[in-house]
PDB file of C-alpha atoms in Angstrom:
ATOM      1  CA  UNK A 103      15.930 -18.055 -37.817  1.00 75.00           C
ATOM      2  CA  UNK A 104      12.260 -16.974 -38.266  1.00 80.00           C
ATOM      3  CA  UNK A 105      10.569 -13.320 -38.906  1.00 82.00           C
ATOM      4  CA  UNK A 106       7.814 -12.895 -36.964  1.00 88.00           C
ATOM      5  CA  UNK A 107       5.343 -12.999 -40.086  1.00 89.00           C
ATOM      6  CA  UNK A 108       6.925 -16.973 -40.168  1.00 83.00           C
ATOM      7  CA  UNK A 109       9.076 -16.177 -42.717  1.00 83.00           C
ATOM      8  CA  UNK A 110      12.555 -17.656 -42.684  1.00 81.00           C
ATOM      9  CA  UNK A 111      15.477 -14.728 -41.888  1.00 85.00           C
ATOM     10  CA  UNK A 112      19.305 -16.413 -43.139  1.00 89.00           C
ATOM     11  CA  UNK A 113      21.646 -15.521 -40.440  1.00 90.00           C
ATOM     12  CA  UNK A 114      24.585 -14.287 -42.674  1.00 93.00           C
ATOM     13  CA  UNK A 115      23.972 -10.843 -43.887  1.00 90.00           C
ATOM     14  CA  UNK A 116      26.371  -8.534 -45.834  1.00 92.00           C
ATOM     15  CA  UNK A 117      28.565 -11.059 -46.751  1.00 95.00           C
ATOM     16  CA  UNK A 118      30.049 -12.190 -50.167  1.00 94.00           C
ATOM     17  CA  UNK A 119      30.819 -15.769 -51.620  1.00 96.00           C
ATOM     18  CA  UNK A 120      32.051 -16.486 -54.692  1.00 95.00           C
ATOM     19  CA  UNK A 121      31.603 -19.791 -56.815  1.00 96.00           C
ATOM     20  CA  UNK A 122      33.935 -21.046 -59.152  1.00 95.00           C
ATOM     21  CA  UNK A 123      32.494 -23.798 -61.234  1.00 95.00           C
ATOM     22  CA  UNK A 124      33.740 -25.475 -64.063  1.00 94.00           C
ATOM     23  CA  UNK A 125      31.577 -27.734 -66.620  1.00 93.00           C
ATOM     24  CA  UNK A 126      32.440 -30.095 -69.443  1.00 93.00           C
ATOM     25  CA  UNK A 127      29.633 -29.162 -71.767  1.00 90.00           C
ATOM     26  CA  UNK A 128      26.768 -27.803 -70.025  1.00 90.00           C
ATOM     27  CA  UNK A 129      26.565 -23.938 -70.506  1.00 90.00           C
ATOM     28  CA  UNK A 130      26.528 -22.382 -66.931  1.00 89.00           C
ATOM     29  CA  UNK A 131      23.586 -19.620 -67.003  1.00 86.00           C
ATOM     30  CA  UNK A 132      21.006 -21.421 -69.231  1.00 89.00           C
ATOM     31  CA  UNK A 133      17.928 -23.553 -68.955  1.00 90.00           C
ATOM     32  CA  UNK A 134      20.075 -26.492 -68.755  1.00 90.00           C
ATOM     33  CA  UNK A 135      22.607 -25.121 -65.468  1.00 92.00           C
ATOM     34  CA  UNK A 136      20.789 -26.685 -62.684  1.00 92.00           C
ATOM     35  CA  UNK A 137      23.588 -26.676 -60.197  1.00 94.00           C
ATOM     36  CA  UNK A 138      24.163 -22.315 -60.686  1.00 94.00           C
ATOM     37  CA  UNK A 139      20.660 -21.677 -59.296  1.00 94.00           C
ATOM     38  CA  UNK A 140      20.320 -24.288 -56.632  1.00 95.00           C
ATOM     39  CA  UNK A 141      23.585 -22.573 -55.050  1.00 96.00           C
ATOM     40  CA  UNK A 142      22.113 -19.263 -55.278  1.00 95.00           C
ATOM     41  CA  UNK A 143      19.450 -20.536 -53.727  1.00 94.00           C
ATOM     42  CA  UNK A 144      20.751 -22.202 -50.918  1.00 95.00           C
ATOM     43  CA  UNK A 145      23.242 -18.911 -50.106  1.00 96.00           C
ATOM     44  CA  UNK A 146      20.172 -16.638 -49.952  1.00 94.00           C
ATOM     45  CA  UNK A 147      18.080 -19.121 -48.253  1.00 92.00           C
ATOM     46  CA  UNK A 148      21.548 -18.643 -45.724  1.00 94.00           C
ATOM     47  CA  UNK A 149      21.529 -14.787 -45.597  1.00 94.00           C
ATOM     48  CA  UNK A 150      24.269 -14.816 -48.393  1.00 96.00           C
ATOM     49  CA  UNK A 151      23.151 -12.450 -51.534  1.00 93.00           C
ATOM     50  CA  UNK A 152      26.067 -11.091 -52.889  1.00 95.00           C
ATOM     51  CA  UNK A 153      26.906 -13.765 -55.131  1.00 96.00           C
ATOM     52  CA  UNK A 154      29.546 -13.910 -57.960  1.00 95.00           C
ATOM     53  CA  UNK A 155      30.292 -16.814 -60.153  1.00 95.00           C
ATOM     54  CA  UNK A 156      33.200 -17.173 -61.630  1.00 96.00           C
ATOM     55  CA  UNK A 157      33.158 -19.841 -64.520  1.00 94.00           C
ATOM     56  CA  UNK A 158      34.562 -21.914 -66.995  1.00 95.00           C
ATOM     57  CA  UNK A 159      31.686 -24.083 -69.056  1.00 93.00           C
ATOM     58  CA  UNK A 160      32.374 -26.163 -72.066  1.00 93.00           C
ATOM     59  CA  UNK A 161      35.831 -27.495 -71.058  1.00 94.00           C
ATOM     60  CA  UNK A 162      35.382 -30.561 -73.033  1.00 94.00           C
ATOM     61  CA  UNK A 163      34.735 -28.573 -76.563  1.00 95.00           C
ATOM     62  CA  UNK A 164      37.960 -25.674 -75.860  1.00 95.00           C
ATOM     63  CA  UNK A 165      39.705 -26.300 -72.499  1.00 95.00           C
ATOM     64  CA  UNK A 166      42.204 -23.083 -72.725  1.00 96.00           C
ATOM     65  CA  UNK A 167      39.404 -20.991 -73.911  1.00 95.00           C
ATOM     66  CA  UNK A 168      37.300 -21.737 -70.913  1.00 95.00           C
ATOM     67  CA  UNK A 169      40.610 -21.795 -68.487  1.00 96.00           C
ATOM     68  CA  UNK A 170      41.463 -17.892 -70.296  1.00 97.00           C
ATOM     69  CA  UNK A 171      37.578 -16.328 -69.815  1.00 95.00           C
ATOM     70  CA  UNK A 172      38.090 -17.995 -66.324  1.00 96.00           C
ATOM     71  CA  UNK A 173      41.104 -16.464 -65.582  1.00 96.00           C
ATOM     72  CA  UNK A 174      39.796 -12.944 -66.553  1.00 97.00           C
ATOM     73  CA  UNK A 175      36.815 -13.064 -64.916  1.00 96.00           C
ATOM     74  CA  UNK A 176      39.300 -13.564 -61.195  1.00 96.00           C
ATOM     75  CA  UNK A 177      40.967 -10.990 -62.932  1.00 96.00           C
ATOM     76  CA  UNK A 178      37.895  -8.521 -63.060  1.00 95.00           C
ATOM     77  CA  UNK A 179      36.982  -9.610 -59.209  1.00 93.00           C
ATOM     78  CA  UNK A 180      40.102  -8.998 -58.292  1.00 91.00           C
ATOM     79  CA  UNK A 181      40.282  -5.617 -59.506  1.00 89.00           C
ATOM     80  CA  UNK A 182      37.278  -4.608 -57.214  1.00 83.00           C
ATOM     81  CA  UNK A 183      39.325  -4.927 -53.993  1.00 72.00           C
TER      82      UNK A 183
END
Protein backbone atom coordinates (compact mmCIF):
# COMPACT_ATOMS: atom_id res chain seq x y z
CA UNK A 1 0.00 0.00 0.00
CA UNK A 2 0.86 3.74 -0.30
CA UNK A 3 1.46 6.62 2.53
CA UNK A 4 -0.12 9.50 1.69
CA UNK A 5 3.30 11.44 1.05
CA UNK A 6 3.44 8.47 -2.04
CA UNK A 7 5.63 6.54 -0.22
CA UNK A 8 5.23 2.78 -0.32
CA UNK A 9 3.86 1.28 3.37
CA UNK A 10 4.70 -3.01 3.36
CA UNK A 11 1.66 -4.56 4.73
CA UNK A 12 3.40 -7.02 7.20
CA UNK A 13 4.44 -5.27 10.30
CA UNK A 14 5.89 -6.80 13.53
CA UNK A 15 6.68 -9.86 12.10
CA UNK A 16 9.94 -11.99 11.99
CA UNK A 17 11.52 -14.19 9.13
CA UNK A 18 14.44 -15.89 9.27
CA UNK A 19 16.83 -16.94 6.29
CA UNK A 20 18.92 -19.79 6.25
CA UNK A 21 21.35 -19.70 3.42
CA UNK A 22 24.10 -21.75 2.64
CA UNK A 23 27.07 -20.86 0.05
CA UNK A 24 29.91 -22.83 -1.49
CA UNK A 25 32.52 -20.11 -1.40
CA UNK A 26 31.08 -16.79 -1.39
CA UNK A 27 31.32 -15.19 2.16
CA UNK A 28 27.68 -14.22 3.18
CA UNK A 29 27.95 -10.48 4.66
CA UNK A 30 30.62 -9.00 2.30
CA UNK A 31 30.90 -6.94 -0.82
CA UNK A 32 30.62 -10.01 -2.77
CA UNK A 33 26.94 -11.51 -0.95
CA UNK A 34 24.54 -10.15 -3.38
CA UNK A 35 21.71 -12.48 -2.62
CA UNK A 36 21.81 -11.41 1.67
CA UNK A 37 20.86 -7.81 0.82
CA UNK A 38 18.45 -8.23 -2.02
CA UNK A 39 16.34 -10.43 0.58
CA UNK A 40 16.53 -7.85 3.12
CA UNK A 41 15.44 -5.73 0.80
CA UNK A 42 12.60 -7.28 -0.58
CA UNK A 43 11.24 -8.25 3.28
CA UNK A 44 11.34 -4.55 4.24
CA UNK A 45 10.11 -3.40 0.98
CA UNK A 46 7.11 -6.16 2.41
CA UNK A 47 6.73 -4.68 5.95
CA UNK A 48 9.13 -7.49 7.24
CA UNK A 49 12.22 -5.87 9.37
CA UNK A 50 13.08 -8.17 11.85
CA UNK A 51 15.37 -10.17 9.94
CA UNK A 52 17.83 -12.93 11.10
CA UNK A 53 20.10 -14.93 8.94
CA UNK A 54 21.20 -17.89 9.84
CA UNK A 55 24.24 -19.14 7.69
CA UNK A 56 26.65 -21.45 6.57
CA UNK A 57 29.21 -19.82 3.74
CA UNK A 58 32.24 -21.54 2.41
CA UNK A 59 30.88 -25.12 2.34
CA UNK A 60 33.10 -26.06 -0.44
CA UNK A 61 36.54 -25.06 1.56
CA UNK A 62 35.22 -26.86 5.34
CA UNK A 63 31.71 -28.38 5.02
CA UNK A 64 31.38 -29.49 8.94
CA UNK A 65 32.78 -26.24 9.97
CA UNK A 66 30.15 -24.29 8.18
CA UNK A 67 27.31 -27.12 9.06
CA UNK A 68 28.72 -26.61 13.18
CA UNK A 69 28.65 -22.40 13.15
CA UNK A 70 25.25 -23.16 11.40
CA UNK A 71 24.01 -25.28 13.84
CA UNK A 72 24.90 -22.84 16.72
CA UNK A 73 23.69 -19.98 15.33
CA UNK A 74 19.71 -22.10 15.36
CA UNK A 75 21.03 -22.83 18.54
CA UNK A 76 21.40 -19.08 19.71
CA UNK A 77 17.79 -18.28 17.93
CA UNK A 78 16.42 -20.83 19.54
CA UNK A 79 17.37 -19.84 22.87
CA UNK A 80 15.43 -16.47 22.44
CA UNK A 81 12.00 -18.16 22.53
Amino acid sequence: SFQPNGRSAGLLKNKKAYLVITSGGTTLNRNEDLLTPGLRLMLNFCGIEKVEVVRADQMSFDYEKAIKEAEKQIENLSNRF
